[in-house]
Short mmCIF file of C-alpha atoms and ligand atoms in Angstrom, two decimals:
data_model
loop_
_atom_site.label_atom_id
_atom_site.label_comp_id
_atom_site.label_asym_id
_atom_site.label_seq_id
_atom_site.Cartn_x
_atom_site.Cartn_y
_atom_site.Cartn_z
CA MET R 1 -7.55 17.89 -11.37
CA ALA R 2 -4.65 20.29 -11.93
CA VAL R 3 -5.09 19.98 -15.69
CA ILE R 4 -8.88 20.41 -15.44
CA ALA R 5 -8.22 23.63 -13.48
CA GLN R 6 -5.54 24.77 -15.92
CA LYS R 7 -7.82 24.33 -18.92
CA ASN R 8 -10.98 25.71 -17.26
CA PRO R 9 -10.01 28.95 -15.45
CA HIS R 10 -13.71 29.65 -14.82
CA ILE R 11 -14.12 26.44 -12.76
CA LYS R 12 -12.94 26.38 -9.15
CA VAL R 13 -11.22 23.07 -8.41
CA THR R 14 -10.51 22.09 -4.80
CA VAL R 15 -8.42 18.98 -4.18
CA VAL R 16 -8.98 17.55 -0.72
CA ASP R 17 -7.14 14.74 0.98
CA ILE R 18 -7.22 13.34 4.51
CA ASN R 19 -3.43 13.08 4.35
CA GLU R 20 -2.41 16.45 5.75
CA GLN R 21 1.27 16.00 4.89
CA ARG R 22 0.39 15.57 1.22
CA ILE R 23 -1.77 18.70 1.18
CA VAL R 24 1.01 20.70 2.83
CA ALA R 25 3.38 19.45 0.12
CA TRP R 26 0.88 20.36 -2.66
CA ASN R 27 0.79 23.88 -1.23
CA ASP R 28 4.57 24.18 -0.90
CA GLU R 29 6.08 27.31 -2.48
CA ASP R 30 8.95 25.14 -3.66
CA LEU R 31 7.53 23.24 -6.65
CA ASP R 32 10.26 20.61 -6.30
CA LYS R 33 8.50 19.48 -3.13
CA LEU R 34 5.20 18.47 -4.78
CA PRO R 35 4.43 14.93 -3.58
CA VAL R 36 4.25 13.53 -7.12
CA TYR R 37 7.12 13.81 -9.59
CA GLU R 38 5.75 14.03 -13.10
CA PRO R 39 7.29 15.95 -16.04
CA GLY R 40 5.32 19.17 -16.68
CA LEU R 41 3.18 18.90 -13.54
CA ALA R 42 4.96 21.67 -11.62
CA ASP R 43 4.24 24.13 -14.47
CA VAL R 44 0.55 23.25 -14.49
CA VAL R 45 0.31 23.66 -10.71
CA ALA R 46 2.23 26.94 -10.86
CA GLU R 47 -0.22 28.27 -13.45
CA ALA R 48 -3.46 27.31 -11.71
CA ARG R 49 -2.70 27.14 -7.97
CA GLY R 50 -4.19 30.08 -6.06
CA ARG R 51 -6.17 31.10 -9.19
CA ASN R 52 -8.78 28.37 -9.46
CA LEU R 53 -6.90 25.35 -8.06
CA PHE R 54 -6.77 24.88 -4.32
CA PHE R 55 -5.47 22.12 -2.04
CA SER R 56 -7.10 21.63 1.34
CA THR R 57 -7.87 19.18 4.14
CA ASP R 58 -11.34 20.64 4.66
CA VAL R 59 -13.18 17.71 3.09
CA ASP R 60 -16.64 18.64 4.42
CA GLY R 61 -16.34 22.25 3.29
CA ALA R 62 -15.31 21.17 -0.22
CA ILE R 63 -18.21 18.69 -0.45
CA LYS R 64 -20.72 21.34 0.59
CA GLY R 65 -19.39 23.89 -1.91
CA ALA R 66 -19.10 21.57 -4.93
CA GLU R 67 -21.55 20.89 -7.73
CA MET R 68 -19.45 18.00 -8.99
CA ILE R 69 -17.30 15.70 -6.83
CA PHE R 70 -14.61 13.37 -8.19
CA ILE R 71 -13.87 10.33 -6.02
CA SER R 72 -10.20 9.60 -6.74
CA VAL R 73 -9.17 7.62 -3.68
CA ASN R 74 -7.01 4.50 -3.67
CA THR R 75 -8.59 1.13 -4.51
CA PRO R 76 -5.85 -1.39 -3.62
CA THR R 77 -6.15 -5.17 -3.80
CA LYS R 78 -7.84 -6.56 -0.68
CA THR R 79 -5.38 -8.00 1.82
CA TYR R 80 -7.96 -9.62 4.07
CA GLY R 81 -11.21 -11.60 4.14
CA VAL R 82 -13.45 -12.34 1.15
CA GLY R 83 -11.61 -11.75 -2.14
CA LYS R 84 -8.23 -11.42 -0.39
CA GLY R 85 -5.42 -11.05 -2.95
CA GLN R 86 -7.78 -10.36 -5.88
CA ALA R 87 -10.80 -8.14 -5.26
CA ALA R 88 -10.51 -4.36 -5.08
CA ASP R 89 -10.72 -3.00 -1.56
CA LEU R 90 -13.56 -0.52 -1.82
CA LYS R 91 -13.55 0.64 1.78
CA PHE R 92 -12.01 4.03 0.93
CA VAL R 93 -14.56 4.63 -1.83
CA GLU R 94 -17.40 3.62 0.45
CA LEU R 95 -16.16 5.94 3.22
CA CYS R 96 -16.06 8.81 0.71
CA ALA R 97 -19.58 8.05 -0.48
CA ARG R 98 -20.88 7.96 3.10
CA GLN R 99 -19.18 11.24 3.91
CA ILE R 100 -20.59 12.92 0.79
CA ALA R 101 -24.07 11.59 1.63
CA LYS R 102 -23.80 12.86 5.21
CA VAL R 103 -22.53 16.32 4.39
CA ALA R 104 -24.23 17.27 1.10
CA GLU R 105 -26.93 19.91 1.39
CA ASP R 106 -27.85 20.24 -2.29
CA ASP R 107 -27.87 18.05 -5.43
CA LYS R 108 -24.48 16.69 -6.55
CA ILE R 109 -22.94 14.94 -9.48
CA VAL R 110 -20.50 12.34 -8.15
CA VAL R 111 -17.85 11.10 -10.57
CA GLU R 112 -15.99 7.84 -10.07
CA LYS R 113 -12.41 8.66 -11.09
CA SER R 114 -10.87 5.79 -9.13
CA THR R 115 -10.68 2.50 -11.06
CA LEU R 116 -13.58 0.43 -9.82
CA PRO R 117 -15.18 -2.95 -10.45
CA VAL R 118 -18.29 -3.12 -12.58
CA ARG R 119 -21.46 -2.06 -10.78
CA THR R 120 -19.73 0.01 -8.09
CA ALA R 121 -21.68 3.06 -9.24
CA GLN R 122 -24.83 1.19 -8.35
CA SER R 123 -23.54 0.52 -4.82
CA ILE R 124 -22.53 4.15 -4.37
CA LYS R 125 -25.96 5.28 -5.54
CA ARG R 126 -27.62 2.95 -3.03
CA ILE R 127 -25.58 4.50 -0.20
CA PHE R 128 -26.60 7.98 -1.32
CA ASP R 129 -30.27 7.14 -1.70
CA ALA R 130 -30.43 5.34 1.65
CA THR R 131 -28.49 7.97 3.60
CA ASN R 132 -29.61 11.32 2.27
CA GLY R 133 -33.16 11.27 0.98
CA GLY R 134 -33.39 15.05 0.60
CA VAL R 135 -30.58 15.42 -1.93
CA LYS R 136 -30.45 14.01 -5.47
CA PHE R 137 -27.24 12.39 -6.67
CA GLN R 138 -26.16 11.42 -10.18
CA VAL R 139 -23.26 8.98 -10.33
CA LEU R 140 -20.96 9.02 -13.37
CA SER R 141 -18.00 6.82 -14.25
CA ASN R 142 -15.03 8.68 -15.75
CA PRO R 143 -12.02 6.34 -15.64
CA GLU R 144 -8.54 7.80 -15.93
CA PHE R 145 -6.31 6.53 -18.73
CA LEU R 146 -3.17 8.58 -18.05
CA ALA R 147 0.14 6.76 -17.61
CA GLU R 148 2.56 7.87 -14.89
CA GLY R 149 5.66 9.46 -16.35
CA THR R 150 3.70 10.94 -19.28
CA ALA R 151 0.60 11.98 -17.34
CA ILE R 152 0.48 15.65 -18.32
CA ASP R 153 0.92 14.97 -22.01
CA ASP R 154 -1.60 12.11 -21.82
CA LEU R 155 -4.12 14.50 -20.26
CA HIS R 156 -3.44 17.41 -22.61
CA ASN R 157 -3.72 15.16 -25.66
CA ALA R 158 -6.00 12.36 -24.45
CA ASP R 159 -6.77 9.64 -27.03
CA ARG R 160 -10.27 9.58 -25.59
CA ILE R 161 -12.28 10.62 -22.55
CA LEU R 162 -14.82 8.08 -21.38
CA ILE R 163 -17.90 9.10 -19.47
CA GLY R 164 -20.42 6.52 -18.32
CA GLY R 165 -23.78 7.51 -16.91
CA ASP R 166 -27.47 6.82 -16.71
CA ILE R 167 -28.21 7.42 -20.38
CA GLU R 168 -31.80 6.22 -19.99
CA THR R 169 -32.92 9.27 -17.99
CA ASP R 170 -32.94 13.04 -18.62
CA GLU R 171 -31.18 13.67 -15.29
CA GLY R 172 -28.49 11.14 -16.22
CA ASN R 173 -27.93 12.74 -19.62
CA ALA R 174 -27.79 16.23 -18.07
CA ALA R 175 -25.10 15.04 -15.64
CA ILE R 176 -23.11 13.49 -18.50
CA GLU R 177 -23.41 16.76 -20.44
CA SER R 178 -22.04 18.76 -17.46
CA LEU R 179 -18.92 16.60 -17.36
CA VAL R 180 -18.56 16.67 -21.16
CA LYS R 181 -18.45 20.49 -20.90
CA VAL R 182 -15.54 20.31 -18.43
CA TYR R 183 -13.48 18.26 -20.89
CA GLU R 184 -14.55 20.33 -23.89
CA GLY R 185 -12.33 22.99 -22.30
CA TRP R 186 -9.51 21.36 -24.28
CA ILE R 187 -10.51 17.99 -25.74
CA PRO R 188 -12.16 17.82 -29.22
CA SER R 189 -15.73 16.59 -28.77
CA GLU R 190 -15.27 13.57 -31.08
CA ARG R 191 -12.80 12.19 -28.54
CA ILE R 192 -15.30 12.34 -25.68
CA LEU R 193 -17.18 9.05 -25.58
CA THR R 194 -20.32 8.53 -23.56
CA THR R 195 -21.59 5.09 -22.58
CA ARG R 196 -23.65 3.23 -20.04
CA VAL R 197 -22.03 3.37 -16.65
CA TRP R 198 -21.18 -0.35 -16.52
CA SER R 199 -19.48 -0.30 -19.91
CA SER R 200 -17.34 2.60 -18.75
CA GLU R 201 -16.32 0.83 -15.54
CA LEU R 202 -15.47 -2.37 -17.41
CA SER R 203 -13.59 -0.53 -20.19
CA LYS R 204 -10.96 0.72 -17.76
CA LEU R 205 -10.24 -2.77 -16.39
CA THR R 206 -10.21 -4.15 -19.93
CA ALA R 207 -7.82 -1.46 -21.22
CA ASN R 208 -5.31 -2.19 -18.47
CA ALA R 209 -5.69 -5.94 -18.93
CA PHE R 210 -4.97 -5.64 -22.69
CA LEU R 211 -1.95 -3.38 -22.12
CA ALA R 212 -0.46 -5.64 -19.47
CA GLN R 213 -1.19 -8.67 -21.66
CA ARG R 214 0.98 -7.24 -24.45
CA ILE R 215 3.88 -6.88 -22.03
CA SER R 216 3.46 -10.41 -20.72
CA SER R 217 3.14 -11.73 -24.28
CA ILE R 218 6.42 -10.22 -25.44
CA ASN R 219 8.08 -11.18 -22.14
CA SER R 220 7.01 -14.80 -22.63
CA ILE R 221 8.69 -14.70 -26.04
CA SER R 222 11.82 -13.17 -24.46
CA ALA R 223 12.28 -16.37 -22.45
CA LEU R 224 12.11 -18.39 -25.65
CA CYS R 225 14.52 -16.00 -27.39
CA GLU R 226 17.11 -16.54 -24.68
CA LYS R 227 16.93 -20.32 -25.23
CA THR R 228 16.93 -20.22 -29.04
CA GLY R 229 19.36 -17.39 -29.78
CA ALA R 230 16.70 -15.13 -31.28
CA ASP R 231 16.65 -11.43 -30.37
CA VAL R 232 13.40 -10.23 -28.78
CA ASP R 233 13.88 -6.64 -29.97
CA GLU R 234 14.15 -7.86 -33.56
CA VAL R 235 11.08 -10.06 -33.12
CA ALA R 236 9.14 -7.15 -31.56
CA HIS R 237 10.14 -4.83 -34.40
CA ALA R 238 9.18 -7.39 -37.03
CA ILE R 239 5.74 -8.14 -35.60
CA GLY R 240 5.10 -4.48 -34.73
CA GLN R 241 5.29 -3.60 -38.44
CA ASP R 242 2.05 -5.50 -38.91
CA SER R 243 -0.56 -2.76 -38.65
CA ARG R 244 -2.95 -5.19 -36.95
CA ILE R 245 -0.44 -5.61 -34.11
CA GLY R 246 1.23 -2.17 -34.05
CA PRO R 247 4.60 -1.23 -32.55
CA LYS R 248 3.63 0.13 -29.13
CA PHE R 249 3.89 -1.69 -25.82
CA LEU R 250 6.10 -4.42 -27.23
CA ARG R 251 9.23 -3.67 -25.20
CA SER R 252 10.46 -6.66 -23.32
CA SER R 253 11.70 -5.98 -19.79
CA VAL R 254 12.13 -7.33 -16.29
CA GLY R 255 8.35 -7.00 -15.96
CA PHE R 256 5.64 -4.41 -15.46
CA GLY R 257 5.02 -2.69 -12.14
CA GLY R 258 2.97 0.23 -10.92
CA SER R 259 -0.11 0.44 -8.80
CA CYS R 260 -2.59 -0.35 -11.56
CA PHE R 261 -1.89 -3.23 -13.94
CA GLN R 262 -1.68 -6.09 -11.46
CA LYS R 263 -4.40 -4.72 -9.21
CA ASP R 264 -6.81 -4.15 -12.10
CA ILE R 265 -6.22 -7.57 -13.68
CA LEU R 266 -6.72 -9.32 -10.34
CA ASN R 267 -9.87 -7.28 -9.94
CA LEU R 268 -11.03 -8.51 -13.37
CA VAL R 269 -10.14 -12.09 -12.39
CA TYR R 270 -12.20 -11.76 -9.24
CA LEU R 271 -15.15 -10.36 -11.16
CA CYS R 272 -15.02 -13.29 -13.60
CA LEU R 273 -14.96 -15.79 -10.74
CA HIS R 274 -17.80 -13.95 -9.02
CA PHE R 275 -19.91 -14.22 -12.16
CA GLY R 276 -19.10 -17.93 -12.64
CA LEU R 277 -16.56 -17.61 -15.47
CA PRO R 278 -13.50 -19.55 -14.20
CA GLU R 279 -12.04 -20.09 -17.71
CA VAL R 280 -12.04 -16.35 -18.39
CA ALA R 281 -10.55 -15.71 -14.95
CA ASP R 282 -7.72 -18.22 -15.59
CA TYR R 283 -6.98 -16.65 -18.97
CA TRP R 284 -6.37 -13.19 -17.48
CA GLU R 285 -4.64 -14.42 -14.33
CA GLN R 286 -1.94 -15.89 -16.54
CA VAL R 287 -0.88 -12.32 -17.50
CA VAL R 288 0.06 -11.66 -13.86
CA LYS R 289 1.69 -15.08 -13.47
CA MET R 290 3.85 -14.46 -16.54
CA ASN R 291 4.90 -11.11 -15.08
CA ASP R 292 5.87 -12.74 -11.78
CA TYR R 293 7.83 -15.35 -13.72
CA GLN R 294 9.72 -12.65 -15.63
CA LYS R 295 10.83 -10.92 -12.41
CA TYR R 296 11.82 -14.26 -10.87
CA ARG R 297 13.70 -15.27 -14.04
CA PHE R 298 15.68 -12.03 -13.99
CA GLY R 299 16.76 -12.54 -10.37
CA LYS R 300 17.59 -16.20 -10.98
CA ASN R 301 19.68 -15.28 -14.00
CA ILE R 302 21.77 -12.98 -11.80
CA ILE R 303 22.30 -15.69 -9.20
CA ASP R 304 23.11 -18.38 -11.82
CA SER R 305 25.55 -16.12 -13.66
CA LEU R 306 27.37 -15.15 -10.47
CA PHE R 307 28.44 -18.77 -10.03
CA ASN R 308 25.23 -19.91 -8.33
CA THR R 309 25.30 -17.63 -5.33
CA VAL R 310 25.21 -13.94 -4.54
CA SER R 311 25.83 -14.45 -0.84
CA GLY R 312 28.05 -11.62 0.41
CA LYS R 313 28.25 -10.17 -3.13
CA LYS R 314 27.55 -6.57 -3.88
CA ILE R 315 24.85 -5.95 -6.49
CA ALA R 316 24.23 -2.37 -7.66
CA PHE R 317 20.64 -1.52 -8.61
CA MET R 318 20.25 1.26 -11.16
CA GLY R 319 16.70 2.46 -10.62
CA TRP R 320 13.99 1.59 -8.13
CA ALA R 321 10.93 3.40 -9.58
CA PHE R 322 8.58 1.15 -11.56
CA LYS R 323 9.30 3.19 -14.70
CA LYS R 324 11.23 6.29 -15.68
CA ASP R 325 10.04 9.83 -15.01
CA THR R 326 8.10 8.95 -11.87
CA ASN R 327 8.96 8.62 -8.19
CA ASP R 328 6.27 5.94 -7.80
CA THR R 329 7.62 2.57 -6.65
CA ARG R 330 4.40 0.66 -6.12
CA GLU R 331 4.76 -2.95 -7.36
CA SER R 332 8.10 -2.02 -8.92
CA ALA R 333 9.99 -5.04 -10.31
CA ALA R 334 13.04 -3.78 -8.36
CA ILE R 335 11.38 -4.67 -5.05
CA TYR R 336 10.83 -8.30 -6.04
CA VAL R 337 14.22 -8.78 -7.66
CA ALA R 338 15.86 -7.29 -4.55
CA ASP R 339 13.85 -9.67 -2.36
CA GLU R 340 15.00 -12.68 -4.40
CA LEU R 341 18.67 -11.64 -4.22
CA LEU R 342 18.45 -10.75 -0.53
CA GLN R 343 17.06 -14.22 0.19
CA ASP R 344 20.33 -15.46 -1.27
CA GLN R 345 22.13 -13.03 1.10
CA ALA R 346 23.26 -10.45 -1.45
CA GLU R 347 24.19 -6.92 -0.48
CA ILE R 348 22.14 -4.42 -2.51
CA HIS R 349 23.32 -0.90 -3.36
CA VAL R 350 20.61 1.25 -4.92
CA TYR R 351 20.72 4.46 -6.89
CA ASP R 352 17.56 6.08 -8.24
CA PRO R 353 17.44 9.72 -9.35
CA ARG R 354 13.97 10.33 -7.88
CA VAL R 355 13.28 7.76 -5.17
CA CYS R 356 14.43 8.49 -1.63
CA LYS R 357 16.08 6.08 0.83
CA GLU R 358 13.05 6.01 3.15
CA GLN R 359 10.78 4.86 0.31
CA ILE R 360 13.12 2.05 -0.75
CA GLU R 361 13.39 0.79 2.82
CA LYS R 362 9.64 1.11 3.32
CA ASP R 363 8.95 -0.96 0.19
CA LEU R 364 11.04 -3.91 1.38
CA ILE R 365 9.82 -3.76 4.97
CA TYR R 366 6.22 -3.66 3.71
CA LEU R 367 6.79 -6.70 1.46
CA TRP R 368 8.43 -8.74 4.20
CA THR R 369 5.89 -7.89 6.90
CA GLN R 370 3.14 -8.84 4.41
CA GLN R 371 4.94 -12.18 4.08
CA GLY R 372 4.75 -12.62 7.86
CA GLU R 373 8.13 -11.33 8.98
CA LEU R 374 8.28 -9.26 12.19
CA GLU R 375 8.76 -5.57 11.45
CA GLU R 376 11.76 -5.33 13.76
CA HIS R 377 13.47 -8.17 11.91
CA ALA R 378 12.61 -6.75 8.50
CA ARG R 379 14.04 -3.37 9.51
CA PHE R 380 17.21 -5.02 10.77
CA ARG R 381 17.66 -6.91 7.47
CA VAL R 382 17.16 -3.72 5.45
CA ASN R 383 19.66 -1.77 7.56
CA ASP R 384 22.16 -4.60 7.28
CA LEU R 385 21.93 -5.43 3.57
CA VAL R 386 20.39 -2.52 1.64
CA HIS R 387 22.36 0.67 1.00
CA VAL R 388 20.98 3.66 -0.87
CA HIS R 389 23.31 6.10 -2.62
CA ALA R 390 22.83 9.64 -3.85
CA ASP R 391 25.55 9.19 -6.50
CA PRO R 392 25.46 6.33 -9.03
CA TYR R 393 29.26 6.08 -9.08
CA ASP R 394 29.25 5.40 -5.33
CA ALA R 395 26.67 2.64 -5.76
CA VAL R 396 28.89 0.66 -8.14
CA GLN R 397 32.15 0.77 -6.12
CA HIS R 398 33.46 -2.83 -5.85
CA ALA R 399 30.14 -4.20 -7.15
CA HIS R 400 30.11 -7.73 -8.57
CA ALA R 401 27.18 -6.89 -10.81
CA ILE R 402 24.90 -4.07 -11.92
CA ALA R 403 21.21 -4.60 -12.57
CA ILE R 404 19.26 -2.00 -14.56
CA LEU R 405 15.76 -1.96 -13.08
CA THR R 406 14.36 1.34 -14.40
CA GLU R 407 14.85 2.84 -17.87
CA TRP R 408 15.98 6.31 -16.67
CA ASP R 409 17.46 8.21 -19.65
CA GLU R 410 20.48 9.37 -17.66
CA PHE R 411 21.82 5.81 -17.32
CA VAL R 412 22.65 5.74 -21.03
CA SER R 413 25.04 8.69 -20.79
CA TYR R 414 27.05 7.47 -17.80
CA ASP R 415 30.80 6.96 -18.05
CA TRP R 416 30.65 3.18 -18.34
CA GLU R 417 34.43 2.79 -18.59
CA LYS R 418 34.78 4.50 -15.23
CA ILE R 419 32.06 2.27 -13.80
CA TYR R 420 33.78 -0.84 -15.16
CA GLY R 421 37.02 0.30 -13.54
CA ALA R 422 35.33 0.58 -10.13
CA MET R 423 33.80 -2.92 -10.19
CA GLN R 424 34.96 -6.43 -9.20
CA LYS R 425 35.95 -8.62 -12.14
CA PRO R 426 34.39 -10.27 -13.97
CA ALA R 427 32.01 -7.29 -14.05
CA PHE R 428 28.44 -8.39 -14.82
CA LEU R 429 25.71 -6.14 -16.15
CA PHE R 430 22.07 -7.29 -16.31
CA ASP R 431 20.03 -4.88 -18.41
CA GLY R 432 16.44 -5.40 -17.27
CA ARG R 433 15.21 -2.69 -19.62
CA ASN R 434 17.40 -3.24 -22.69
CA ILE R 435 18.40 0.43 -22.76
CA LEU R 436 22.19 0.14 -22.95
CA ASP R 437 24.37 -0.66 -25.95
CA ALA R 438 25.40 -4.22 -25.05
CA GLU R 439 28.08 -4.41 -27.78
CA LYS R 440 29.86 -1.28 -26.54
CA LEU R 441 29.74 -2.51 -22.96
CA ARG R 442 31.22 -5.85 -24.01
CA GLU R 443 34.06 -4.00 -25.73
CA ILE R 444 34.78 -2.27 -22.40
CA GLY R 445 34.93 -5.69 -20.73
CA PHE R 446 31.49 -6.18 -19.16
CA GLU R 447 29.70 -9.53 -19.21
CA VAL R 448 26.33 -8.28 -20.43
CA LYS R 449 22.98 -10.07 -20.20
CA SER R 450 20.02 -8.34 -21.79
CA ILE R 451 16.41 -9.48 -21.71
CA GLY R 452 15.45 -11.82 -24.54
CA LYS R 453 18.85 -12.06 -26.21
CA GLY R 454 20.33 -15.50 -26.65
N1 NAD C 29 -1.78 6.29 -10.45
C1 NAD C 29 -2.22 6.18 -11.69
O1 NAD C 29 -1.47 6.30 -12.65
C2 NAD C 29 -3.67 5.90 -11.97
C3 NAD C 29 -4.11 5.90 -13.30
C4 NAD C 29 -5.45 5.63 -13.56
C5 NAD C 29 -6.30 5.35 -12.52
N2 NAD C 29 -5.84 5.34 -11.23
C6 NAD C 29 -6.79 5.03 -10.16
O2 NAD C 29 -6.96 6.19 -9.36
C7 NAD C 29 -7.18 5.82 -8.00
C8 NAD C 29 -6.19 6.55 -7.12
O3 NAD C 29 -4.88 6.15 -7.47
P1 NAD C 29 -3.60 6.92 -6.94
O4 NAD C 29 -2.42 6.28 -7.60
O5 NAD C 29 -3.80 8.38 -7.06
O6 NAD C 29 -3.67 6.52 -5.38
P2 NAD C 29 -2.94 7.20 -4.14
O7 NAD C 29 -2.95 6.17 -3.07
O8 NAD C 29 -1.63 7.78 -4.59
O9 NAD C 29 -3.87 8.42 -3.73
C9 NAD C 29 -5.12 8.28 -3.11
C10 NAD C 29 -5.30 9.43 -2.12
O10 NAD C 29 -6.63 9.36 -1.58
C11 NAD C 29 -6.57 9.84 -0.25
N3 NAD C 29 -7.79 9.42 0.48
C12 NAD C 29 -8.14 8.18 0.87
N4 NAD C 29 -9.36 8.20 1.47
C13 NAD C 29 -9.78 9.48 1.44
C14 NAD C 29 -10.96 10.15 1.90
N5 NAD C 29 -11.95 9.47 2.47
N6 NAD C 29 -11.07 11.48 1.71
C15 NAD C 29 -10.07 12.17 1.12
N7 NAD C 29 -8.93 11.60 0.65
C16 NAD C 29 -8.78 10.27 0.82
C17 NAD C 29 -5.31 9.22 0.29
O11 NAD C 29 -4.85 9.90 1.44
C18 NAD C 29 -4.35 9.38 -0.92
O12 NAD C 29 -3.60 10.57 -0.84
C19 NAD C 29 -7.07 4.30 -7.96
O13 NAD C 29 -8.35 3.74 -8.06
C20 NAD C 29 -6.28 3.98 -9.20
O14 NAD C 29 -6.54 2.68 -9.68
C21 NAD C 29 -4.55 5.63 -10.94
#
């Protein structure tokens, strides 16, 4: 929304959220306090905020004043009832739709920006039509393809914008055209694709499934590389030269994280099952299973290498965010690897340049309470065994091993000789992102294990 406002100074954009704390942070004078860390975002907000970009908790007022409303609320995996563990939880979307229907006084175009299962637009439309007969609604699907960490660049130079709508009617086409105009503020028109609404909804799930599948594919090969002595980076480079395959998204790692890939694939799996396609569902579910296996394998490798136990041993985690250049930790591989090591009674010392102590503790407590542990007990375990440091050199003092969990650029330029000197010997380093020069580290004295290297 910030980029839409930046590129369309004549359009007033109001971002509303029921989370008051977040809105206060979005309005903070100090741009370092914005709730989302994303390179370039602060500049965009600084340019547009107060001009034509506003942040507010007045949801009803914003609905009344808007001609076009983007629903961008969270759509997590359901944790209860029918579809538990797979289906998207649409309760937040439904609540939004009901509120819009209740409050709207004139015709609106409602845009699904959240990632939603196929045919959600139809459900939203039914709510509108049944609740507010006097007002006409057009529902469009406009999935978001940005990646966290590169979001601003992805938005400024989008490969494509996808807009799904009711292309069979004049009203539907007029609504599509209104949204096309917003994007034409900066996107060349040949990159703005218009489709039927269901194709648009399904394209987003499919795009994420294909991207995640590439990561799981190369990660599956990394396991084989470790057994055979092949080098996964060399394999990835060799196959990436084939123009049919291409070089992107072939980096092997400890596994993908983030709020989208797993959730969207499970959503696709659920849809396939719902429509009686169990073979298709199994095919895609395997992408998530392979990712879980990769995280488990990484943790097990640490335990095996440290003489079959990490009990009482100090393991330093470099990075907690699910990828570099974001403070987002949702579904981060670090959480699951930490859980595995903590089950074996390790002591974890974390350093991440952008993730705060409270978030790291919250992530583990959330995971354990989801697994059935009492919150009090989970909190006690975190306080006892997880330590968060503001300085990476403090995190590694007397560590038995270091695990690289996020590919932050700054890790590469650390003084690794100094780090080696501060550690217990033998000093192990597990590079879950293959970002460090393993040969140089071995010369210093480290025992290095990279992903997919025999
Ligand atoms: N994060 C990404 O990179 C990304 C990329 C593409 C698509 N998406 C999709 O976008 C959607 C949102 O993702 P996110 O990462 O921004 O989630 P998020 O949880 O960070 O943000 C959702 C926000 O919606 C607010 N909210 C919930 N109900 C509301 C209501 N009724 N009225 C007003 N505000 C309400 C919440 O308070 C929260 O601040 C999801 O469907 C996700 O799949 C996310």
